[in-house]
mmCIF file of C-alpha atoms in Angstrom:
data_model
loop_
_atom_site.group_PDB
_atom_site.id
_atom_site.type_symbol
_atom_site.label_atom_id
_atom_site.label_comp_id
_atom_site.label_asym_id
_atom_site.label_seq_id
_atom_site.Cartn_x
_atom_site.Cartn_y
_atom_site.Cartn_z
ATOM 1 C CA MET A 421 22.078 40.038 -35.932
ATOM 2 C CA ALA A 422 20.944 41.530 -39.891
ATOM 3 C CA ARG A 423 22.485 41.510 -43.002
ATOM 4 C CA ILE A 424 23.074 44.918 -44.456
ATOM 5 C CA ILE A 425 22.755 45.366 -48.374
ATOM 6 C CA VAL A 426 24.079 48.648 -50.396
ATOM 7 C CA VAL A 427 22.007 49.088 -53.686
ATOM 8 C CA THR A 428 24.936 50.988 -55.754
ATOM 9 C CA SER A 429 25.999 51.558 -59.402
ATOM 10 C CA GLY A 430 28.692 54.359 -59.547
ATOM 11 C CA LYS A 431 26.049 56.153 -62.523
ATOM 12 C CA GLY A 432 22.758 57.925 -62.096
ATOM 13 C CA GLY A 433 19.630 56.721 -63.444
ATOM 14 C CA VAL A 434 20.519 53.327 -63.199
ATOM 15 C CA GLY A 435 17.551 52.385 -60.766
ATOM 16 C CA LYS A 436 18.891 52.033 -57.730
ATOM 17 C CA THR A 437 16.299 53.642 -55.929
ATOM 18 C CA THR A 438 13.828 51.163 -57.580
ATOM 19 C CA THR A 439 15.636 48.198 -56.946
ATOM 20 C CA SER A 440 16.282 48.967 -53.278
ATOM 21 C CA ALA A 441 12.451 49.799 -53.045
ATOM 22 C CA ALA A 442 11.898 46.400 -54.639
ATOM 23 C CA ILE A 443 14.542 44.114 -53.126
ATOM 24 C CA ALA A 444 13.428 45.570 -49.461
ATOM 25 C CA MET A 445 9.216 45.213 -50.309
ATOM 26 C CA GLY A 446 10.033 41.521 -51.322
ATOM 27 C CA LEU A 447 12.832 40.464 -48.648
ATOM 28 C CA ALA A 448 9.501 41.767 -46.617
ATOM 29 C CA LYS A 449 6.644 40.156 -47.797
ATOM 30 C CA LYS A 450 8.946 36.793 -47.410
ATOM 31 C CA GLY A 451 8.392 37.273 -43.571
ATOM 32 C CA HIS A 452 11.920 38.864 -42.967
ATOM 33 C CA LYS A 453 11.454 41.964 -41.234
ATOM 34 C CA THR A 454 13.276 44.779 -43.450
ATOM 35 C CA ALA A 455 14.456 48.067 -43.193
ATOM 36 C CA VAL A 456 15.567 50.686 -46.342
ATOM 37 C CA ILE A 457 17.550 53.502 -45.900
ATOM 38 C CA ASP A 458 18.079 56.548 -48.023
ATOM 39 C CA PHE A 459 21.253 57.261 -48.091
ATOM 40 C CA ASP A 460 20.865 60.399 -50.597
ATOM 41 C CA VAL A 461 20.761 63.189 -48.754
ATOM 42 C CA GLY A 462 19.571 66.192 -50.308
ATOM 43 C CA LEU A 463 18.428 64.551 -52.864
ATOM 44 C CA ARG A 464 15.826 61.827 -51.189
ATOM 45 C CA ASN A 465 13.734 60.049 -53.414
ATOM 46 C CA LEU A 466 12.899 56.705 -51.965
ATOM 47 C CA ASP A 467 10.015 57.903 -49.764
ATOM 48 C CA LEU A 468 8.254 58.873 -53.022
ATOM 49 C CA ILE A 469 8.741 55.668 -54.670
ATOM 50 C CA MET A 470 7.750 53.597 -51.776
ATOM 51 C CA GLY A 471 4.443 56.413 -51.738
ATOM 52 C CA CYS A 472 5.470 57.563 -47.548
ATOM 53 C CA GLU A 473 6.650 61.063 -48.841
ATOM 54 C CA ARG A 474 3.765 62.647 -46.743
ATOM 55 C CA ARG A 475 4.470 60.626 -43.201
ATOM 56 C CA VAL A 476 7.963 61.863 -43.202
ATOM 57 C CA VAL A 477 8.690 63.507 -40.104
ATOM 58 C CA TYR A 478 11.757 63.428 -39.047
ATOM 59 C CA ASP A 479 14.599 61.562 -41.092
ATOM 60 C CA PHE A 480 18.003 59.839 -41.103
ATOM 61 C CA VAL A 481 19.984 62.841 -40.115
ATOM 62 C CA ASN A 482 17.840 63.656 -37.314
ATOM 63 C CA VAL A 483 18.425 60.548 -35.213
ATOM 64 C CA ILE A 484 22.137 61.007 -35.996
ATOM 65 C CA ASN A 485 22.293 63.891 -34.199
ATOM 66 C CA GLY A 486 20.048 62.508 -31.595
ATOM 67 C CA GLU A 487 16.733 65.307 -32.393
ATOM 68 C CA ALA A 488 14.946 61.939 -32.997
ATOM 69 C CA THR A 489 14.552 58.245 -31.249
ATOM 70 C CA LEU A 490 15.068 55.489 -34.582
ATOM 71 C CA ASN A 491 12.021 54.860 -33.780
ATOM 72 C CA GLN A 492 10.301 58.276 -34.603
ATOM 73 C CA ALA A 493 11.716 58.030 -37.592
ATOM 74 C CA LEU A 494 11.146 55.092 -39.371
ATOM 75 C CA ILE A 495 7.982 54.972 -41.070
ATOM 76 C CA ARG A 496 5.951 51.703 -41.008
ATOM 77 C CA ASP A 497 4.956 50.744 -45.200
ATOM 78 C CA LYS A 498 1.309 50.664 -46.065
ATOM 79 C CA HIS A 499 1.630 47.728 -47.654
ATOM 80 C CA CYS A 500 3.799 45.352 -45.636
ATOM 81 C CA ASP A 501 3.873 44.941 -41.433
ATOM 82 C CA GLN A 502 7.398 44.053 -42.024
ATOM 83 C CA LEU A 503 8.717 46.807 -43.990
ATOM 84 C CA TYR A 504 10.705 50.402 -42.361
ATOM 85 C CA VAL A 505 11.939 53.291 -44.059
ATOM 86 C CA LEU A 506 14.098 55.408 -43.023
ATOM 87 C CA PRO A 507 13.964 58.199 -45.594
ATOM 88 C CA ALA A 508 17.154 61.188 -45.919
ATOM 89 C CA SER A 509 16.734 64.487 -44.915
ATOM 90 C CA GLN A 510 15.836 66.505 -47.739
ATOM 91 C CA THR A 511 17.456 70.511 -46.377
ATOM 92 C CA ARG A 512 21.127 69.391 -45.076
ATOM 93 C CA ASP A 513 23.995 68.733 -46.756
ATOM 94 C CA LYS A 514 26.084 65.478 -47.561
ATOM 95 C CA ASP A 515 28.563 65.949 -44.294
ATOM 96 C CA ALA A 516 25.363 65.353 -42.550
ATOM 97 C CA LEU A 517 26.169 61.978 -42.296
ATOM 98 C CA THR A 518 29.506 60.724 -40.103
ATOM 99 C CA GLN A 519 30.902 57.046 -40.520
ATOM 100 C CA GLU A 520 30.166 56.953 -36.662
ATOM 101 C CA GLY A 521 26.906 58.438 -36.776
ATOM 102 C CA VAL A 522 25.603 56.212 -39.691
ATOM 103 C CA GLY A 523 27.443 52.860 -37.989
ATOM 104 C CA LYS A 524 25.655 53.567 -34.952
ATOM 105 C CA ILE A 525 22.185 53.313 -35.989
ATOM 106 C CA LEU A 526 23.300 50.637 -38.492
ATOM 107 C CA GLU A 527 23.951 48.557 -35.367
ATOM 108 C CA GLU A 528 20.691 49.925 -33.510
ATOM 109 C CA LEU A 529 18.575 48.450 -36.211
ATOM 110 C CA SER A 530 20.731 45.304 -36.246
ATOM 111 C CA LYS A 531 18.990 44.290 -33.503
ATOM 112 C CA ASP A 532 15.904 44.403 -34.545
ATOM 113 C CA PHE A 533 15.931 44.139 -38.278
ATOM 114 C CA GLN A 534 16.836 40.311 -40.284
ATOM 115 C CA TYR A 535 18.154 43.153 -43.202
ATOM 116 C CA ILE A 536 18.636 46.554 -44.056
ATOM 117 C CA VAL A 537 18.794 47.844 -47.576
ATOM 118 C CA CYS A 538 21.050 50.713 -48.139
ATOM 119 C CA ASP A 539 19.740 52.593 -50.969
ATOM 120 C CA SER A 540 23.029 54.377 -52.292
ATOM 121 C CA PRO A 541 23.343 57.543 -54.057
ATOM 122 C CA ALA A 542 25.028 58.467 -57.766
ATOM 123 C CA GLY A 543 28.417 59.188 -57.734
ATOM 124 C CA ILE A 544 31.149 58.128 -55.226
ATOM 125 C CA GLU A 545 31.123 61.102 -52.316
ATOM 126 C CA LYS A 546 30.536 61.177 -49.019
ATOM 127 C CA GLY A 547 27.135 59.671 -49.036
ATOM 128 C CA ALA A 548 27.961 56.643 -51.432
ATOM 129 C CA HIS A 549 30.642 55.645 -49.372
ATOM 130 C CA LEU A 550 28.787 55.509 -46.334
ATOM 131 C CA ALA A 551 26.252 53.563 -47.841
ATOM 132 C CA MET A 552 28.669 51.015 -48.790
ATOM 133 C CA TYR A 553 31.000 51.311 -46.080
ATOM 134 C CA PHE A 554 29.380 48.869 -43.183
ATOM 135 C CA ALA A 555 27.993 46.379 -46.427
ATOM 136 C CA ASP A 556 27.967 42.515 -46.300
ATOM 137 C CA ASP A 557 26.660 42.281 -49.877
ATOM 138 C CA ALA A 558 26.841 44.830 -53.047
ATOM 139 C CA PHE A 559 23.894 44.956 -55.333
ATOM 140 C CA VAL A 560 25.585 46.413 -58.369
ATOM 141 C CA VAL A 561 22.779 47.601 -60.324
ATOM 142 C CA THR A 562 24.275 48.022 -64.334
ATOM 143 C CA ASN A 563 22.423 49.231 -67.239
ATOM 144 C CA PRO A 564 23.825 47.656 -70.493
ATOM 145 C CA GLU A 565 25.149 50.947 -71.879
ATOM 146 C CA VAL A 566 29.100 51.632 -71.826
ATOM 147 C CA SER A 567 29.267 54.196 -69.176
ATOM 148 C CA SER A 568 27.237 52.695 -66.685
ATOM 149 C CA VAL A 569 29.501 49.394 -66.959
ATOM 150 C CA ARG A 570 32.376 51.169 -66.595
ATOM 151 C CA ASP A 571 31.372 52.623 -63.225
ATOM 152 C CA SER A 572 30.243 49.690 -61.953
ATOM 153 C CA ASP A 573 33.680 48.398 -61.900
ATOM 154 C CA ARG A 574 35.131 51.835 -60.616
ATOM 155 C CA MET A 575 32.341 50.980 -57.343
ATOM 156 C CA LEU A 576 33.290 47.278 -57.550
ATOM 157 C CA GLY A 577 37.436 48.619 -57.009
ATOM 158 C CA ILE A 578 35.774 51.287 -54.469
ATOM 159 C CA LEU A 579 33.862 47.995 -53.087
ATOM 160 C CA SER A 580 36.813 45.876 -52.379
ATOM 161 C CA SER A 581 39.255 48.333 -51.164
ATOM 162 C CA LYS A 582 37.394 51.264 -49.267
ATOM 163 C CA SER A 583 34.569 49.057 -47.011
ATOM 164 C CA ARG A 584 34.460 47.830 -43.399
ATOM 165 C CA ARG A 585 35.180 44.083 -44.242
ATOM 166 C CA ALA A 586 38.084 45.517 -46.448
ATOM 167 C CA GLU A 587 40.000 47.103 -43.300
ATOM 168 C CA GLN A 588 39.450 45.404 -41.289
ATOM 169 C CA SER A 589 40.623 41.915 -43.725
ATOM 170 C CA LEU A 590 37.092 40.889 -43.404
ATOM 171 C CA GLU A 591 35.230 38.349 -45.271
ATOM 172 C CA PRO A 592 34.862 40.413 -48.512
ATOM 173 C CA ILE A 593 31.609 41.813 -49.609
ATOM 174 C CA LYS A 594 29.478 39.302 -51.481
ATOM 175 C CA GLU A 595 28.546 41.165 -54.885
ATOM 176 C CA TYR A 596 25.707 40.685 -57.197
ATOM 177 C CA LEU A 597 25.380 41.986 -60.864
ATOM 178 C CA LEU A 598 21.706 43.862 -61.603
ATOM 179 C CA LEU A 599 21.109 43.989 -64.951
ATOM 180 C CA SER A 600 18.422 46.846 -65.272
ATOM 181 C CA ARG A 601 16.611 48.255 -68.524
ATOM 182 C CA TYR A 602 17.828 45.158 -70.773
ATOM 183 C CA SER A 603 16.527 44.961 -74.083
ATOM 184 C CA PRO A 604 16.670 41.810 -75.322
ATOM 185 C CA GLU A 605 15.043 42.722 -79.037
ATOM 186 C CA ARG A 606 17.945 45.365 -79.090
ATOM 187 C CA VAL A 607 20.456 42.526 -78.064
ATOM 188 C CA LYS A 608 19.433 40.383 -80.766
ATOM 189 C CA LEU A 609 20.203 43.521 -83.160
ATOM 190 C CA GLY A 610 23.230 44.086 -82.109
ATOM 191 C CA ASP A 611 22.385 47.593 -80.603
ATOM 192 C CA MET A 612 22.809 46.630 -76.576
ATOM 193 C CA LEU A 613 25.571 45.363 -74.414
ATOM 194 C CA SER A 614 24.258 41.372 -73.925
ATOM 195 C CA VAL A 615 24.175 39.653 -70.640
ATOM 196 C CA ASP A 616 27.248 37.818 -71.337
ATOM 197 C CA ASP A 617 28.730 40.991 -72.578
ATOM 198 C CA VAL A 618 28.510 42.466 -69.259
ATOM 199 C CA GLN A 619 29.488 39.806 -66.872
ATOM 200 C CA ASP A 620 32.587 38.759 -69.326
ATOM 201 C CA ILE A 621 33.850 42.490 -68.545
ATOM 202 C CA LEU A 622 32.568 42.752 -64.765
ATOM 203 C CA SER A 623 32.621 39.225 -63.912
ATOM 204 C CA LEU A 624 30.202 39.376 -61.520
ATOM 205 C CA HIS A 625 27.331 36.653 -60.127
ATOM 206 C CA LEU A 626 23.983 37.608 -62.204
ATOM 207 C CA LEU A 627 21.479 37.874 -59.643
ATOM 208 C CA GLY A 628 18.803 38.642 -62.280
ATOM 209 C CA VAL A 629 18.013 41.082 -65.350
ATOM 210 C CA ILE A 630 15.396 43.205 -65.081
ATOM 211 C CA PRO A 631 13.519 44.153 -68.619
ATOM 212 C CA GLU A 632 13.372 47.738 -69.662
ATOM 213 C CA SER A 633 9.523 47.757 -68.504
ATOM 214 C CA LYS A 634 6.686 50.378 -68.481
ATOM 215 C CA SER A 635 5.327 49.412 -65.871
ATOM 216 C CA VAL A 636 8.807 50.929 -63.578
ATOM 217 C CA LEU A 637 6.802 54.635 -64.294
ATOM 218 C CA THR A 638 3.397 52.926 -63.614
ATOM 219 C CA ALA A 639 4.256 51.560 -60.516
ATOM 220 C CA SER A 640 6.576 55.178 -59.459
ATOM 221 C CA ASN A 641 3.761 57.542 -60.809
ATOM 222 C CA SER A 642 1.586 55.710 -58.354
ATOM 223 C CA GLY A 643 4.108 55.268 -55.234
ATOM 224 C CA VAL A 644 3.927 51.574 -55.325
ATOM 225 C CA PRO A 645 7.657 49.696 -55.405
ATOM 226 C CA VAL A 646 6.964 47.131 -58.838
ATOM 227 C CA ILE A 647 7.363 44.285 -57.294
ATOM 228 C CA LEU A 648 3.963 44.839 -56.131
ATOM 229 C CA ASP A 649 2.750 44.300 -59.510
ATOM 230 C CA ASP A 650 3.090 40.630 -59.800
ATOM 231 C CA LYS A 651 1.663 40.812 -63.614
ATOM 232 C CA SER A 652 4.366 42.969 -64.777
ATOM 233 C CA ASP A 653 7.794 42.007 -66.131
ATOM 234 C CA ALA A 654 10.170 43.782 -64.262
ATOM 235 C CA GLY A 655 8.007 43.185 -60.827
ATOM 236 C CA GLN A 656 8.485 39.319 -61.752
ATOM 237 C CA ALA A 657 11.987 40.091 -61.927
ATOM 238 C CA TYR A 658 12.209 41.183 -59.168
ATOM 239 C CA ALA A 659 10.584 38.628 -57.734
ATOM 240 C CA ASP A 660 13.145 36.176 -58.820
ATOM 241 C CA ILE A 661 15.919 38.006 -58.061
ATOM 242 C CA VAL A 662 14.426 38.451 -54.272
ATOM 243 C CA ALA A 663 13.872 34.499 -54.185
ATOM 244 C CA ARG A 664 17.260 33.795 -56.083
ATOM 245 C CA TYR A 665 19.566 36.199 -53.260
ATOM 246 C CA LEU A 666 17.279 33.791 -50.432
ATOM 247 C CA GLY A 667 18.710 30.794 -52.288
ATOM 248 C CA GLU A 668 15.953 29.840 -54.026
ATOM 249 C CA ASP A 669 16.912 28.225 -57.907
ATOM 250 C CA ARG A 670 14.609 29.896 -60.292
ATOM 251 C CA PRO A 671 16.068 29.996 -64.006
ATOM 252 C CA HIS A 672 16.883 33.189 -65.748
ATOM 253 C CA ARG A 673 13.732 34.749 -67.186
ATOM 254 C CA PHE A 674 13.565 37.963 -69.418
ATOM 255 C CA ILE A 675 16.986 37.511 -71.608
ATOM 256 C CA ASP A 676 15.405 36.379 -74.443
ATOM 257 C CA GLU A 677 13.256 38.383 -76.717
ATOM 258 C CA LYS A 678 9.271 37.578 -76.727
ATOM 259 C CA LYS A 679 8.812 36.873 -80.115
ATOM 260 C CA GLY A 680 5.357 39.349 -81.934
ATOM 261 C CA LEU A 681 3.497 38.257 -84.575
ATOM 262 C CA PHE A 682 5.805 39.924 -86.531
ATOM 263 C CA GLY A 683 9.531 37.640 -85.161
ATOM 264 C CA LYS A 684 7.286 34.954 -85.480
ATOM 265 C CA LEU A 685 6.291 35.229 -90.065
ATOM 266 C CA PHE A 686 10.025 36.192 -90.452
ATOM 267 C CA GLY A 687 12.330 34.866 -87.438
ATOM 268 C CA GLY A 688 13.019 31.912 -89.248
ATOM 269 C CA LYS A 689 15.150 28.918 -87.386
ATOM 270 C CA MET B 397 17.986 32.646 -92.954
ATOM 271 C CA SER B 398 15.212 34.813 -92.516
ATOM 272 C CA LEU B 399 13.815 37.596 -94.514
ATOM 273 C CA LEU B 400 15.024 40.670 -91.160
ATOM 274 C CA ASN B 401 18.440 38.632 -90.960
ATOM 275 C CA TYR B 402 18.885 40.008 -94.353
ATOM 276 C CA PHE B 403 18.979 43.299 -93.776
ATOM 277 C CA LYS B 404 20.762 43.054 -90.906
ATOM 278 C CA ILE B 405 24.517 41.826 -91.480
ATOM 279 C CA ASN B 406 27.179 43.482 -93.318
ATOM 280 C CA LYS B 407 27.737 45.791 -90.635
ATOM 281 C CA THR B 408 29.605 45.873 -87.245
ATOM 282 C CA SER B 409 27.208 45.660 -84.334
ATOM 283 C CA SER B 410 27.322 48.796 -82.463
ATOM 284 C CA ALA B 411 27.015 46.057 -79.065
ATOM 285 C CA SER B 412 30.830 44.880 -80.202
ATOM 286 C CA VAL B 413 32.250 47.535 -80.263
ATOM 287 C CA ALA B 414 31.043 49.387 -77.294
ATOM 288 C CA LYS B 415 32.399 45.550 -75.385
ATOM 289 C CA GLU B 416 35.614 45.689 -77.304
ATOM 290 C CA ARG B 417 36.176 49.697 -75.756
ATOM 291 C CA LEU B 418 34.914 48.449 -72.286
ATOM 292 C CA GLN B 419 37.018 45.995 -72.090
ATOM 293 C CA ILE B 420 40.493 48.066 -73.193
ATOM 294 C CA LEU B 421 39.517 50.207 -70.593
ATOM 295 C CA VAL B 422 38.167 47.942 -67.942
ATOM 296 C CA ALA B 423 41.205 46.227 -68.139
ATOM 297 C CA HIS B 424 43.449 49.851 -68.399
ATOM 298 C CA GLU B 425 41.438 50.908 -65.298
ATOM 299 C CA ARG B 426 42.123 47.653 -63.402
ATOM 300 C CA THR B 427 45.516 48.218 -63.261
ATOM 301 C CA SER B 428 46.304 51.275 -62.908
ATOM 302 C CA ARG B 429 44.084 51.020 -59.638
ATOM 303 C CA ASN B 430 46.039 48.567 -57.638
ATOM 304 C CA GLN B 431 48.867 50.732 -58.254
ATOM 305 C CA PRO B 432 50.283 52.432 -54.892
ATOM 306 C CA SER B 433 49.524 55.473 -54.668
ATOM 307 C CA TYR B 434 53.200 56.544 -53.667
ATOM 308 C CA LEU B 435 54.333 55.588 -57.624
ATOM 309 C CA PRO B 436 53.801 59.146 -59.495
ATOM 310 C CA GLN B 437 55.888 60.649 -57.093
ATOM 311 C CA LEU B 438 58.315 58.017 -56.740
ATOM 312 C CA GLN B 439 58.805 57.922 -60.558
ATOM 313 C CA GLN B 440 59.502 61.746 -60.327
ATOM 314 C CA GLU B 441 62.110 61.650 -57.498
ATOM 315 C CA ILE B 442 64.315 58.686 -59.841
ATOM 316 C CA LEU B 443 63.746 60.738 -62.937
ATOM 317 C CA GLU B 444 65.876 63.996 -60.332
ATOM 318 C CA VAL B 445 68.137 61.841 -59.386
ATOM 319 C CA ILE B 446 69.263 60.508 -63.139
ATOM 320 C CA ARG B 447 69.389 63.828 -64.399
ATOM 321 C CA LYS B 448 71.626 64.500 -61.823
ATOM 322 C CA TYR B 449 74.138 62.268 -64.308
ATOM 323 C CA VAL B 450 72.427 61.965 -67.568
ATOM 324 C CA ASN B 451 70.519 64.017 -69.212
ATOM 325 C CA VAL B 452 67.402 62.163 -70.114
ATOM 326 C CA GLY B 453 63.544 63.505 -70.612
ATOM 327 C CA GLN B 454 60.430 63.018 -69.186
ATOM 328 C CA ASP B 455 59.029 60.353 -70.549
ATOM 329 C CA ALA B 456 62.671 58.424 -70.358
ATOM 330 C CA ILE B 457 61.670 56.544 -67.849
ATOM 331 C CA THR B 458 58.754 54.226 -67.017
ATOM 332 C CA VAL B 459 57.518 52.573 -63.846
ATOM 333 C CA ASN B 460 55.627 49.099 -63.578
ATOM 334 C CA PHE B 461 54.053 48.267 -60.905
ATOM 335 C CA GLU B 462 52.387 44.738 -61.330
ATOM 336 C CA GLN B 463 50.784 42.509 -58.896
ATOM 337 C CA ASP B 464 49.948 38.737 -58.695
ATOM 338 C CA ASP B 465 48.329 36.458 -55.935
ATOM 339 C CA ASN B 466 51.751 35.517 -54.308
ATOM 340 C CA GLN B 467 54.351 38.982 -54.794
ATOM 341 C CA GLU B 468 54.515 42.587 -56.321
ATOM 342 C CA THR B 469 57.086 43.527 -59.344
ATOM 343 C CA LEU B 470 58.082 46.902 -59.599
ATOM 344 C CA GLU B 471 59.535 47.545 -62.806
ATOM 345 C CA LEU B 472 61.679 49.803 -64.184
ATOM 346 C CA ASN B 473 62.257 50.986 -67.659
ATOM 347 C CA ILE B 474 64.988 54.236 -68.212
ATOM 348 C CA VAL B 475 65.919 54.657 -71.567
ATOM 349 C CA LEU B 476 69.722 56.728 -71.827
ATOM 350 C CA PRO B 477 70.003 58.709 -74.763
ATOM 351 C CA ASP B 478 72.960 57.514 -77.370
ATOM 352 C CA TYR B 479 75.476 60.673 -76.593
ATOM 353 C CA HIS B 480 74.994 61.620 -73.196
ATOM 354 C CA PRO B 481 76.871 62.037 -70.518
ATOM 355 C CA LYS B 482 76.649 65.234 -68.542
ATOM 356 C CA SER B 483 80.759 66.155 -68.492
ATOM 357 C CA PHE B 484 81.740 66.494 -64.705
#
């Protein structure tokens, strides 16, 4: 039986797809057979971040409509043979996804996979709803910024009332906070909400902090999930997050600023 | 105190302003999230009933719904005007 993870946020542009690609790769690299599904019908991008855009033949909606089998649509990742990508449809409208269809596909995947990562679209429309509906765990990606924090809170409300687990009065979805695009320097200057601030407001279990990092853009430019760049801070942050999710005890990093020469000279204390 | 700190004090940081605004907003949105969806209509209908007898304004009535672990409370507050009745 697979564990279903939704990567969600409400707000767009906070790093859902980057996170989905990274954690799916991280779980697969640890030897768990993992599928990552793009729920953003009409605006697919996971294929691009995963670097498999030229190998898309069939998509999620084709499988729901019975035009292709799941095996035909799943794309095996070129870096890791435990990882498969199910791309979203680029042409059809959002109504192409149905709760019944999504449920069937997740059930079929569950027989064969250990983890299923659902990359949610932004917003709270149908695609986002279906991405979180069947989830066991939710990774709430938040930027330390007012609109993102507010939207995350809204998403938490939806997770606890509109999901399958809520509707069937099962054990609630486990919710985790992933604070991304974090800049310890700006936090220190008082220009950015700190990890503690965000946790005070959202009261979520912190899975990890991903620092604002040039390596994220470099990774997406070349279509390689950033977690494979193990020299980069963001890559290491995602590796920590995957390890913590799997139960390893790793101290949090990237919360305090690295002191440069200037900081060392004038930093005091 | 370092040289840098000297220049950056004296001003409420924008992050603390952000935190305060968010705390108020999120608390407010959470209470309305847990309210049953019939509340606005209930409020409207109660208002109509009261207006049959007393001349009150739209904002004379407040409906508050509160929920804790073991009970739900519906609080109704109606402000009657000093000078009232419609004569019958």
